[in-house]
Coordinates of C-alpha atoms in Angstrom, one line a residue:
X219 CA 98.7 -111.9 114.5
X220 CA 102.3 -111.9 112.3
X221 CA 103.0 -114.9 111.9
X222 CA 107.0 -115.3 112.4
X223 CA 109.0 -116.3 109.1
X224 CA 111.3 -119.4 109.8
X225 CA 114.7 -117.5 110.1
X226 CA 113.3 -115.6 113.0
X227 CA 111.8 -119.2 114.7
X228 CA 115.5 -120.8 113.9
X229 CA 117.7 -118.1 115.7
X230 CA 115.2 -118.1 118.6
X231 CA 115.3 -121.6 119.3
X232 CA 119.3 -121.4 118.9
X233 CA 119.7 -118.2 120.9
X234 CA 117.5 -118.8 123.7
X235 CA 117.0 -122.7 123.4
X236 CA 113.3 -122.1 122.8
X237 CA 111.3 -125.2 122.3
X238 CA 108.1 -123.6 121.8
X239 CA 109.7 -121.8 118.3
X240 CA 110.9 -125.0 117.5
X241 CA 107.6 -126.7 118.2
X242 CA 106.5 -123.9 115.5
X243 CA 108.5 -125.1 113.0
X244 CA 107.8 -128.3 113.4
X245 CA 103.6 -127.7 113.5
X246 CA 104.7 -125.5 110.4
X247 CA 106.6 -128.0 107.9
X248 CA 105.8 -131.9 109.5
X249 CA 102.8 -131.9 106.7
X250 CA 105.5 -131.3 104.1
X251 CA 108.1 -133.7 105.4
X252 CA 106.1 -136.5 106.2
X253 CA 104.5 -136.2 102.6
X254 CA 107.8 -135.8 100.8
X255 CA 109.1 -138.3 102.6
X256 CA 106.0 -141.3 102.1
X257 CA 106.1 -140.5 98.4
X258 CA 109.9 -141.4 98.1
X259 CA 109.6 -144.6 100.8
X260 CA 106.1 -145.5 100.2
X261 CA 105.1 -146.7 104.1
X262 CA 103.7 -144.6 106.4
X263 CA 105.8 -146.2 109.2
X264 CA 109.2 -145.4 107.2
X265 CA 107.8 -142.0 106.6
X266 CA 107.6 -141.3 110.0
X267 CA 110.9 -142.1 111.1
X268 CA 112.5 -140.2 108.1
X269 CA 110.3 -137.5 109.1
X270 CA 112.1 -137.9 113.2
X271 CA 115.2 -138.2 111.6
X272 CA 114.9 -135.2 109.7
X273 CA 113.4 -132.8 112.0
X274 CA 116.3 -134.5 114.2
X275 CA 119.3 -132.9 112.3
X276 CA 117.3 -129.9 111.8
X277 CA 117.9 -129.4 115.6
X278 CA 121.8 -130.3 115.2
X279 CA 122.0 -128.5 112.3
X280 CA 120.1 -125.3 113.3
X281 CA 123.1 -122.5 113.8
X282 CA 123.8 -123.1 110.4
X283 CA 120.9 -122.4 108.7
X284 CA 119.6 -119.4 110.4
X285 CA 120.4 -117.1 107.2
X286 CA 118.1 -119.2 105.3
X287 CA 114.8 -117.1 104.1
X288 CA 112.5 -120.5 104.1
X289 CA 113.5 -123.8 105.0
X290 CA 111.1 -125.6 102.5
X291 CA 114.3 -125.9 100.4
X292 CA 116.7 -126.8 103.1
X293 CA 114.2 -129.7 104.4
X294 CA 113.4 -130.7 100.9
X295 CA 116.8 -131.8 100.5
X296 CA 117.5 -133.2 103.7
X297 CA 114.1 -135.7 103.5
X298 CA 115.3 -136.6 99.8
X299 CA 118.7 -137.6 101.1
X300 CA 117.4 -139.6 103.9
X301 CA 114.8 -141.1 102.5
X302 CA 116.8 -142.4 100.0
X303 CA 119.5 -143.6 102.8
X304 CA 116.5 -145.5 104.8
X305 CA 115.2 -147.2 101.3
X306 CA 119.1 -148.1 100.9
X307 CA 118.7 -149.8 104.1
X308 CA 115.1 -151.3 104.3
X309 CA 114.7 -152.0 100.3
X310 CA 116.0 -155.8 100.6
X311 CA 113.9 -156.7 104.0
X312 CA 110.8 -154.3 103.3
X313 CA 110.6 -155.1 99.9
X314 CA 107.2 -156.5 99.5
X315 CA 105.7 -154.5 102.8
X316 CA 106.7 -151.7 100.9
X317 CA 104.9 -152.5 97.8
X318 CA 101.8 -153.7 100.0
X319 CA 101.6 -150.3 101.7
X320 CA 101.9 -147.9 98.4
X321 CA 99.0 -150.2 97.2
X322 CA 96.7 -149.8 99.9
X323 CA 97.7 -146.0 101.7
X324 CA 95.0 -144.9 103.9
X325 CA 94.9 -141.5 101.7
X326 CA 95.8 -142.5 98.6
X327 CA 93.6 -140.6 96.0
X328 CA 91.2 -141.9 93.8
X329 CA 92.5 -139.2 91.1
X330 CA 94.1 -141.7 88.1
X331 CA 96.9 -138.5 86.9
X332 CA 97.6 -138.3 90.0
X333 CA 98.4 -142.3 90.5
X334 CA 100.6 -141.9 87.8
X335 CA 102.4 -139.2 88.6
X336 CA 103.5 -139.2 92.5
X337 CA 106.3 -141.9 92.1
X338 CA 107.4 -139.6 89.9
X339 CA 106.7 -136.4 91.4
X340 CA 110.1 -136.0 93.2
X341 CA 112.2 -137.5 90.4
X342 CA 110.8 -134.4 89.1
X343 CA 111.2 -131.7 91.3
X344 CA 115.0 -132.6 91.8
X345 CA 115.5 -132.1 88.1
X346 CA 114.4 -128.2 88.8
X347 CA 116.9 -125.3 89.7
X348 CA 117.0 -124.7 92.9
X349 CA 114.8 -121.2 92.6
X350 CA 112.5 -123.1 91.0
X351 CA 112.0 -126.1 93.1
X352 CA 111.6 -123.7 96.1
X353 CA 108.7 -121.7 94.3
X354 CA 106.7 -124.6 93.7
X355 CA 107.5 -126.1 97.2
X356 CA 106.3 -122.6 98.7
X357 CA 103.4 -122.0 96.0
X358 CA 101.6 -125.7 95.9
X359 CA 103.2 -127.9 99.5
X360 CA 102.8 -124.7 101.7
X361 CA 99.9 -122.6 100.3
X362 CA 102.0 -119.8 100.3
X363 CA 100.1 -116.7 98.6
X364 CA 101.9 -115.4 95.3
X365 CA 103.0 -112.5 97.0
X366 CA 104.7 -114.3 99.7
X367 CA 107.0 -116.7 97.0
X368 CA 107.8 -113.7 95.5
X369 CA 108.9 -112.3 99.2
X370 CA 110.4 -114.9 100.1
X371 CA 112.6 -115.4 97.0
X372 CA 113.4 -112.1 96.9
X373 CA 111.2 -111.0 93.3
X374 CA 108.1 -109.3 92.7
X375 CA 104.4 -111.0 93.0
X376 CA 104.8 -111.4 89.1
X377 CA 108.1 -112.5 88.6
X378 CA 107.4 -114.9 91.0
X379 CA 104.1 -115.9 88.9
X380 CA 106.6 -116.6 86.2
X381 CA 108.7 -118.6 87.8
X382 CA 106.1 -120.8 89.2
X383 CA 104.6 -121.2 85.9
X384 CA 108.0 -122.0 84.4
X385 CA 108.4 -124.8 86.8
X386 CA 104.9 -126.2 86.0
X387 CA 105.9 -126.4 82.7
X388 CA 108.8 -128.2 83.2
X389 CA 107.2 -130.6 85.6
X390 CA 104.7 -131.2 82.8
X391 CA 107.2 -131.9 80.5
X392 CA 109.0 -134.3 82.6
X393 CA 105.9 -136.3 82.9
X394 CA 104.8 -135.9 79.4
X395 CA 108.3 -137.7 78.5
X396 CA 106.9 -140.8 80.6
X397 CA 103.6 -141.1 79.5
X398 CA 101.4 -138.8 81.6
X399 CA 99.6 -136.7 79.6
X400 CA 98.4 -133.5 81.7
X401 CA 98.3 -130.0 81.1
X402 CA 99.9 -127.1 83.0
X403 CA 96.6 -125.9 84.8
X404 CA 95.3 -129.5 85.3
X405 CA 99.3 -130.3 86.7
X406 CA 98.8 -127.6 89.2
X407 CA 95.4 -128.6 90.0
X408 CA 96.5 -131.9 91.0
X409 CA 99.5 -130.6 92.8
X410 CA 97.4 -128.2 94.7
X411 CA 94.7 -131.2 95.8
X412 CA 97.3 -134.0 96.5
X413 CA 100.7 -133.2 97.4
X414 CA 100.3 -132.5 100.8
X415 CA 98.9 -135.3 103.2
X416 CA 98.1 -134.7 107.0
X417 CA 100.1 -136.5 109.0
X418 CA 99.6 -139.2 111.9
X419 CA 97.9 -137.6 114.9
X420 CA 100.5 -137.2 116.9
X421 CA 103.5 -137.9 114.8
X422 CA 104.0 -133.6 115.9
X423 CA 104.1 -133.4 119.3
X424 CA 106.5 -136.6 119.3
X425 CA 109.1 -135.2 116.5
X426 CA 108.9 -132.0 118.4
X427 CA 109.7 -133.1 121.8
X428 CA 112.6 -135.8 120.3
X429 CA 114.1 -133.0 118.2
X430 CA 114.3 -130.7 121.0
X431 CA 116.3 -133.1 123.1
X432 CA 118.4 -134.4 120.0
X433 CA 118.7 -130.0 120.1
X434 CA 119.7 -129.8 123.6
X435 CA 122.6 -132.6 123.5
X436 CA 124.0 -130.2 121.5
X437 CA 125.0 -128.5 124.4
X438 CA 125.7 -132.0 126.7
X439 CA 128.6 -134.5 127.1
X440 CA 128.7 -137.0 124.8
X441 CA 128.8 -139.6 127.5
X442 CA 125.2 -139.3 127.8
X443 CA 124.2 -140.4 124.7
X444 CA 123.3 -144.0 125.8
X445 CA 120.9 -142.7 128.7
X446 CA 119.0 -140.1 125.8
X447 CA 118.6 -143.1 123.6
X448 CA 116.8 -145.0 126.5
X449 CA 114.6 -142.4 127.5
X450 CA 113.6 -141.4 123.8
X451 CA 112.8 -144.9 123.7
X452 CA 110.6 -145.1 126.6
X453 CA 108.8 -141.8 125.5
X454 CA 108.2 -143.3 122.0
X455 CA 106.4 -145.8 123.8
X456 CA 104.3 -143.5 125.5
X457 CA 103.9 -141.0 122.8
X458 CA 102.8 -144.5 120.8
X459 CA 100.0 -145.2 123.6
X460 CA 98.9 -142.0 123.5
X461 CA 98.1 -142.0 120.0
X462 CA 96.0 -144.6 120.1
X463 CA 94.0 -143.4 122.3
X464 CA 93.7 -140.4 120.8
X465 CA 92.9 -142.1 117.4
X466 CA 90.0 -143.9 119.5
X467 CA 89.1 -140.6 120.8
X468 CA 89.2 -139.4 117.2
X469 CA 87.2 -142.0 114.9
X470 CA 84.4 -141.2 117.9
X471 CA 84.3 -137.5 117.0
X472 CA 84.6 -137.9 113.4
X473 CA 81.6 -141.3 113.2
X474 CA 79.5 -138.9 114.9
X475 CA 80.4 -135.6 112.5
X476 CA 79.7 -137.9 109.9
X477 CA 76.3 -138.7 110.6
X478 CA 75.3 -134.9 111.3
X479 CA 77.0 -134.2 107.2
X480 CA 74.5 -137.2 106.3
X481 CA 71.8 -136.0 108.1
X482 CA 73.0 -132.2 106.1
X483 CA 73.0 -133.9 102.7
X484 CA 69.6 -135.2 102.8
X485 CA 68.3 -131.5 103.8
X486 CA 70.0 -130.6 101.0
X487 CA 69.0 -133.3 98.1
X488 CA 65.3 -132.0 99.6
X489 CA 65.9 -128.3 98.7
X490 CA 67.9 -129.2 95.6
X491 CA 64.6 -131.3 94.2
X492 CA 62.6 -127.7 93.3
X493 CA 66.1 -126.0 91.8
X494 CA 66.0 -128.9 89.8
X495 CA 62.9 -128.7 88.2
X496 CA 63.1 -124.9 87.8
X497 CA 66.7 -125.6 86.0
X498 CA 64.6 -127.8 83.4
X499 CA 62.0 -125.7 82.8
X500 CA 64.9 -122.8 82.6
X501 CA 66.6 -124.9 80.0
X502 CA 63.3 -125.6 77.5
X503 CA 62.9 -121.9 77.7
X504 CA 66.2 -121.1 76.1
X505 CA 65.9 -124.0 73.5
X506 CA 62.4 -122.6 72.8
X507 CA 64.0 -119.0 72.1
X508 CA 66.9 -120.5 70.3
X509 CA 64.6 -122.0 67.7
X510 CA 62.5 -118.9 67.2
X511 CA 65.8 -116.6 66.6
X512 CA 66.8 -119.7 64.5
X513 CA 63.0 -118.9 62.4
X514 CA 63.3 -115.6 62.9
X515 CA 67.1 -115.4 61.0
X516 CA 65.9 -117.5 58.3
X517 CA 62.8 -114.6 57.7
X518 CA 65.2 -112.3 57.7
X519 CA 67.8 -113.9 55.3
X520 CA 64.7 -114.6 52.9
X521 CA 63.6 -110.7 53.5
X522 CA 66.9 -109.9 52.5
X523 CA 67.3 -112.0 49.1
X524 CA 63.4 -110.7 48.1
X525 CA 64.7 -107.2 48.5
X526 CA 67.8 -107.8 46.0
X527 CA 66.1 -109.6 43.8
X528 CA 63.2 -106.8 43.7
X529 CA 66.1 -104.2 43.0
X530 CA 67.5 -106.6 40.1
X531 CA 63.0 -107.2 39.0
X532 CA 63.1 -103.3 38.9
X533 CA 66.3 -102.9 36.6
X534 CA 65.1 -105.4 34.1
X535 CA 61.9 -102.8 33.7
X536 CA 63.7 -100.1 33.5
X537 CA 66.0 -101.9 30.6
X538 CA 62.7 -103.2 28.6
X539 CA 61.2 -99.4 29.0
X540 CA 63.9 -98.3 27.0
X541 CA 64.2 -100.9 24.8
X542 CA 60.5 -100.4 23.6
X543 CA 61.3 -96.9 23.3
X544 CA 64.4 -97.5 21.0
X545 CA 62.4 -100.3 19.0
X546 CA 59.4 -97.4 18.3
X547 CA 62.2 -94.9 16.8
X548 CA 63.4 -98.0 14.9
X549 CA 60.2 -98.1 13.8
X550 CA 59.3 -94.6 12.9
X551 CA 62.6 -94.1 11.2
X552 CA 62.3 -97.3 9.4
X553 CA 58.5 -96.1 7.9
X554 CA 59.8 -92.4 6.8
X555 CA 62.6 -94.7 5.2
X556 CA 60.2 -97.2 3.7
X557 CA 62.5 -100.0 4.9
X558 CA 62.0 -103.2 7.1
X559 CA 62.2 -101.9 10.4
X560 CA 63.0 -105.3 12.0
X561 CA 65.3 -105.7 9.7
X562 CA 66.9 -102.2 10.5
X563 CA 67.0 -103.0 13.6
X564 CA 68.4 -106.3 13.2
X565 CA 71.4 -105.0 11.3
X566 CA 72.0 -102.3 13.6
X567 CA 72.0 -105.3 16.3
X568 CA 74.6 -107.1 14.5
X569 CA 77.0 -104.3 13.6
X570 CA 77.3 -103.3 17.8
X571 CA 77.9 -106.7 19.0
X572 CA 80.6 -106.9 16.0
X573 CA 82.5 -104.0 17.3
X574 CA 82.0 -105.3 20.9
X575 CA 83.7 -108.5 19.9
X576 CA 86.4 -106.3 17.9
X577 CA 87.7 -105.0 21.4
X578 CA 90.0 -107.4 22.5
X579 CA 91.7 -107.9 19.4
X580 CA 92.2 -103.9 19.7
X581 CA 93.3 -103.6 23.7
X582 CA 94.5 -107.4 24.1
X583 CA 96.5 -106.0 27.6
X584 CA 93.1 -105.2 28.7
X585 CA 91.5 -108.7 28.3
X586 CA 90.3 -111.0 31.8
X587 CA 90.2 -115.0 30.8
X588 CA 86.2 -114.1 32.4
X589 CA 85.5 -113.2 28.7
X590 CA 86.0 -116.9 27.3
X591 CA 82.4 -117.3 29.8
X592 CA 80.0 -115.0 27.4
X593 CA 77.9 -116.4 24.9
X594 CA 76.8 -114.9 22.0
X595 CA 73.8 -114.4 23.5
X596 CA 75.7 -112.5 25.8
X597 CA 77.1 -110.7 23.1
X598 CA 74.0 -109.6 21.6
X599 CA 72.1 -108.9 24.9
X600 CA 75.0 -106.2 25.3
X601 CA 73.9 -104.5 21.9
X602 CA 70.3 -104.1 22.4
X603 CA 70.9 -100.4 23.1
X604 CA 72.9 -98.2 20.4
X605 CA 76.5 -97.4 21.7
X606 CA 75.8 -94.1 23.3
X607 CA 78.2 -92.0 26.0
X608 CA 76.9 -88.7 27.2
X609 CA 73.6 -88.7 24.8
X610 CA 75.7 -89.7 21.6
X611 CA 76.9 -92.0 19.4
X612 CA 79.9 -93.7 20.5
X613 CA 82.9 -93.8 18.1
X614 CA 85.5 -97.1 19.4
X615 CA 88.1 -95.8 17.2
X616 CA 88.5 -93.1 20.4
X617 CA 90.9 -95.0 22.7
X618 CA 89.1 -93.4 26.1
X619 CA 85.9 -94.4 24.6
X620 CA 86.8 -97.9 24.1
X621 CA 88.8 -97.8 27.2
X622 CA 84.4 -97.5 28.8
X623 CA 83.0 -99.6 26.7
X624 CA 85.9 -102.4 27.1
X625 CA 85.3 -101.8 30.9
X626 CA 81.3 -102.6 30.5
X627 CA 81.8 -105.3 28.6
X628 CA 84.7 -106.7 31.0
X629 CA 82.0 -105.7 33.9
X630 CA 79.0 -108.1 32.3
X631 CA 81.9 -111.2 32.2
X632 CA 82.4 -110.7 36.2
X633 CA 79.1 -110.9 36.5
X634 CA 78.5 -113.5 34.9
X635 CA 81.3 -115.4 36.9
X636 CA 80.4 -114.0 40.2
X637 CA 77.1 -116.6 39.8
X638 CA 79.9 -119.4 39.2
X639 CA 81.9 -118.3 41.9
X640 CA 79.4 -118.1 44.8
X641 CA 78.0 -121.2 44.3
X642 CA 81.5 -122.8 44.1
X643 CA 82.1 -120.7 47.4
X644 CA 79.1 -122.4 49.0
X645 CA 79.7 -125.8 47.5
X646 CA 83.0 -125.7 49.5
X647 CA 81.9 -124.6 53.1
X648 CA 79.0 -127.3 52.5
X649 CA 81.7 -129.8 51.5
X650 CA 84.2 -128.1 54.5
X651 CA 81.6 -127.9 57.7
X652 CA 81.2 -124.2 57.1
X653 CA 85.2 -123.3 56.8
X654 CA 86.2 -121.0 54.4
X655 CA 89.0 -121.8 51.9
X656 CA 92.1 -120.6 52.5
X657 CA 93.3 -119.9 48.9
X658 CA 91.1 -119.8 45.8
X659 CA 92.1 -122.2 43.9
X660 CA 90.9 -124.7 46.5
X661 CA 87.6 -123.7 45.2
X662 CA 88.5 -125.2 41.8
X663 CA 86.5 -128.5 42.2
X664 CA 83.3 -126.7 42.7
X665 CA 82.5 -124.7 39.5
X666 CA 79.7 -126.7 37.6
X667 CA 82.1 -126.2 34.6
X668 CA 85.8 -125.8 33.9
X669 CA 87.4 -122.7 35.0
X670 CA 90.8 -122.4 34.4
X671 CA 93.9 -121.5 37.5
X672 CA 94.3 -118.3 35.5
X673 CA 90.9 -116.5 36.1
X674 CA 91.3 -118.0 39.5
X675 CA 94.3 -116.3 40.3
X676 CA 92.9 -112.6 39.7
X677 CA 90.9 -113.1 43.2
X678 CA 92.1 -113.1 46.7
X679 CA 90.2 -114.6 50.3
X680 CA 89.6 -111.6 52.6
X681 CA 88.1 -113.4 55.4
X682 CA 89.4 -116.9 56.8
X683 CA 87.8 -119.4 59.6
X684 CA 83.9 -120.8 59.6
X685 CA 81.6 -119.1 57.3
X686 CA 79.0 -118.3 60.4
X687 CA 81.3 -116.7 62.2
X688 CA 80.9 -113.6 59.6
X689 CA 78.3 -111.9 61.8
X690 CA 78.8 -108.6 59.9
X691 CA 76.7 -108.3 56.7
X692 CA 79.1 -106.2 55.1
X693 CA 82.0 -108.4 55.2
X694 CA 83.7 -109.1 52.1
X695 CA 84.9 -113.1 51.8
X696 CA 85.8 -112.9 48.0
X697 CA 87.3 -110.2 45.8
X698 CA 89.6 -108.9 42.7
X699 CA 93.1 -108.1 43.5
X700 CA 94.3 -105.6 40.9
X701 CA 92.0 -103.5 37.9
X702 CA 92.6 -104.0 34.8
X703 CA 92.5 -100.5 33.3
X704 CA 93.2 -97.8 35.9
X705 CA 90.5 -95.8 34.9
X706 CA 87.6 -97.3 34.2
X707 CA 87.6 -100.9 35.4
X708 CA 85.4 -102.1 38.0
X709 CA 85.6 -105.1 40.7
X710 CA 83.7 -107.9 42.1
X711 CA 83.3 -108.8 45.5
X712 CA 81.5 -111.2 47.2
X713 CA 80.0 -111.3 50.2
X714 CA 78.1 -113.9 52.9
X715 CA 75.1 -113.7 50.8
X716 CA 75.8 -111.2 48.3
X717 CA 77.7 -110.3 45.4
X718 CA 78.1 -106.9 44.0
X719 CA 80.5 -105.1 40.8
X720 CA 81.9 -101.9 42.0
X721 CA 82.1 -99.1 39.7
X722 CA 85.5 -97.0 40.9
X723 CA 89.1 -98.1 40.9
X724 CA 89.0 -97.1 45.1
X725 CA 87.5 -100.0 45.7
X726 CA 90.7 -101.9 45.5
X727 CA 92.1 -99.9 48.1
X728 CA 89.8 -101.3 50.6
X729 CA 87.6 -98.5 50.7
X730 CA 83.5 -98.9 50.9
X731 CA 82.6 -97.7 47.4
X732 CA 79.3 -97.1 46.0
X733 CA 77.8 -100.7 44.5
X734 CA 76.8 -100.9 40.8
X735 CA 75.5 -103.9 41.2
X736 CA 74.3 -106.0 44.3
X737 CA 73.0 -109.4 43.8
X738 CA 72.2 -112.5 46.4
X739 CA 74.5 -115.2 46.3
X740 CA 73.1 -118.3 45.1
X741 CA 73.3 -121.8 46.1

């Protein structure tokens, strides 16, 4: 069945002096009403008679407000003003009734926001335009689906969304400013629960018959005004016996449904004993899996720093291989020279890492503050092989050739650092419950030894938030921003648990280039 919209109800009744559309409206907005109006007066009683009174001048009022879409707005107004009128009146005599009543209401929730916030609630919506105040009257006091707001206000379903979430905003704020802290979604929440209270059984069947003849005088002689005041009287009274006898009739009914929803909870609480148990056994299941992945990720993390550090095992063979093989031509030529051959070799040791050290006094625009971290066992480690480039003897008076060797030499620093550098990395998310530092110089505190803001600077932070939320193994955290010589420099990067130099200038332009180097991080 359609259900008529209020317009449609209003000119019926004025047209053709229908009571039963009347009766409609009056079935369809006395919930409202009597709500609005026992939040502004706080007394059921009062409530009642500004709901009469309004419903009243709805009648008298009706051929002008038969162009109105909804009436929520119209009778929003009209309980506001007379509620306000009847609290003007009663305030001095009622005062302490009044307070009695708001303490103590039948229905009064148990909800603490919304304690706080319904004396304030209509303070509230009268600070809204008037589009807005009738979307949330439509959307939360008469359960009126989005796409009927929008309808009725003349917008689309999510224009009307909008609106209506515009409004709950505002309403927050305005509570917000007097010390009731709730958000949007809990506001409407509330709203949606609360705002609307059932009214006296009753209290619609007597507001409908009074209104209708407060409508039809409308079309009477004034001078029989005293004779409808008498008889509205006298049905009060009998509208006010039948009430209690249908409340009587009433708390019967609803003792007895109570004790069937009693007897319906128990038979519940019985069938919810088995889910119970099943739930707990359901829940030391999953903590039983979650602490095997847990073992199972630590395996793997160990798997995975045994496998670089066999790669790194394997290149420190492959180094001493050819270092015995260089010593045994030291050796041979040292025999047909009848010389020392340790001591052949030791000068030839010397003279390399000399020239290495010669290099930044030669390219001083190609020097990184990393170098200031080598040793001069550093040094010499890099001179155990002869200085060789494509299977001969490098000259460093060649600018390219210096340009490489520079660029190996610059390579074994960053190394060197990228040691320092992960472990300061970890030291901070230790330090940081697992967040990542923002900008590297906040990672300053961590390094074992001094490192100045200048080698600091030449990296950049890739990857921001908590350090376990880097799933991806191939994530870079940590890295160089610029080379140092276009063509031959490498870079560093650092990883979750890795660290790696690589060998092409691409890399800095975020590509994945081939690793020279991968290496775990350490702790």
């Amino acid at each position: 069945m359609i259900e008529m919209q209020d317009a449609e109800l209003l000119r019926d009744y004025v047209t053709s002096g229908s009571d039963a559309a009347f009766a409609d409206l009056v079935d369809r907005y006395v919930d409202f009403v009597y709500s609005t109006a026992r939040r502004q007066v706080g007394n059921a009683q009062l409530a009642e008679e500004v709901a009469q009174v309004v419903f009243s001048l709805l009648a008298r009022k009706a051929v002008g407000l038969v162009d109105l879409p909804s009436l929520a707005g119209w009778l929003y107004r009209a309980t506001c003003f007379t509620a306000a009128k009847t609290l003007r009146t009663e305030r001095r005599r009622r005062h302490h009734e009044q307070e009695a009543a708001t303490m103590n209401q039948d229905n009064a929730t148990e909800d603490e926001i919304w304690e706080r916030l319904s004396p304030m609630l209509d303070d509230a919506l009268k600070q809204l335009k008037e589009q807005d105040r009738l979307a949330v009257l439509l959307m939360f006091f008469q359960k009126k689906p989005m796409r009927e707001v929008g309808e009725t206000l003349g917008v689309s379903e999510a224009a009307a969304k909008m609106r209506v979430s515009r409004a709950v905003e505002r309403l927050r704020e305005f509570f917000s400013k007097r010390g009731v802290a709730v958000g949007a979604s809990g506001l409407a929440a509330v709203l949606s629960a609360n705002v609307v209270q059932a009214a006296p059984i009753g209290l619609s069947a007597a507001i409908s018959t009074g209104a209708a003849l407060s409508g039809a005088a409308i079309h009477q002689a004034g001078t029989i005004g005293l004779t409808k005041t008498l008889a509205m009287a006298t049905l009060q009274k009998t509208l006010v016996a039948a009430t209690i006898v249908a409340a009587v009739g009433t708390g019967i009914y609803e003792a007895r449904r109570i004790a069937h929803l009693e007897e319906g909870i128990q038979s519940l609480q019985q069938q919810q004993a088995p889910l119970t148990a099943q739930v707990g056994q359901l829940r030391r299941q999953r903590d039983d899996t979650t602490r095997q992945l847990a073992t199972l990720q630590q395996e793997n993390e160990q798997l995975r720093r045994d496998t670089a550090e066999f790669g790194k095992l394997r290149g420190e063979v492959a180094r001493l291989r050819n270092d015995s093989h260089e010593l045994a031509k030291l050796k041979a030529a040292a025999i047909q020279k009848g010389s020392d051959p340790t001591e052949l070799a030791l000068n030839s040791w010397l003279d390399r890492a000399r020239q290495l050290k010669r290099l930044p006094e030669k390219m001083p625009d190609k020097m990184i503050p990393e170098l200031q971290l080598l040793t001069e066992d550093d040094w010499l480690q890099m001179c155990k092989d002869p200085l060789r480039h494509l299977g001969k003897e490098v000259n460093l008076n060649e600018d390219s050739t210096a340009r490489l060797v520079f660029s190996h030499v610059r390579m074994k620093a960053k190394e060197k650092f990228a040691g320092m550098l992960s472990k300061a990395l970890h030291g901070y998310t230790d330090a940081n419950s697992g967040q990542l530092p923002a900008d590297v110089l906040q990672l300053k505190p961590y390094f074992e030894s001094g490192v100045d803001e200048t080698t600091l600077r030449r990296y950049e932070i890739l990857q921001t938030g908590k350090i376990e939320d880097v799933t991806n193994a191939d994530v870079i955290i940590l890295a160089e921003k610029t080379p140092i010589d276009s063509q031959y420099d490498t870079r560093l990067v650092l990883g979750k648990n890795w660290s790696r130099i690589d060998n092409n200038v691409e890399a800095y332009s975020g590509e994945n280039p081939t690793p020279r180097e991968s290496k775990p991080l350490e702790k």
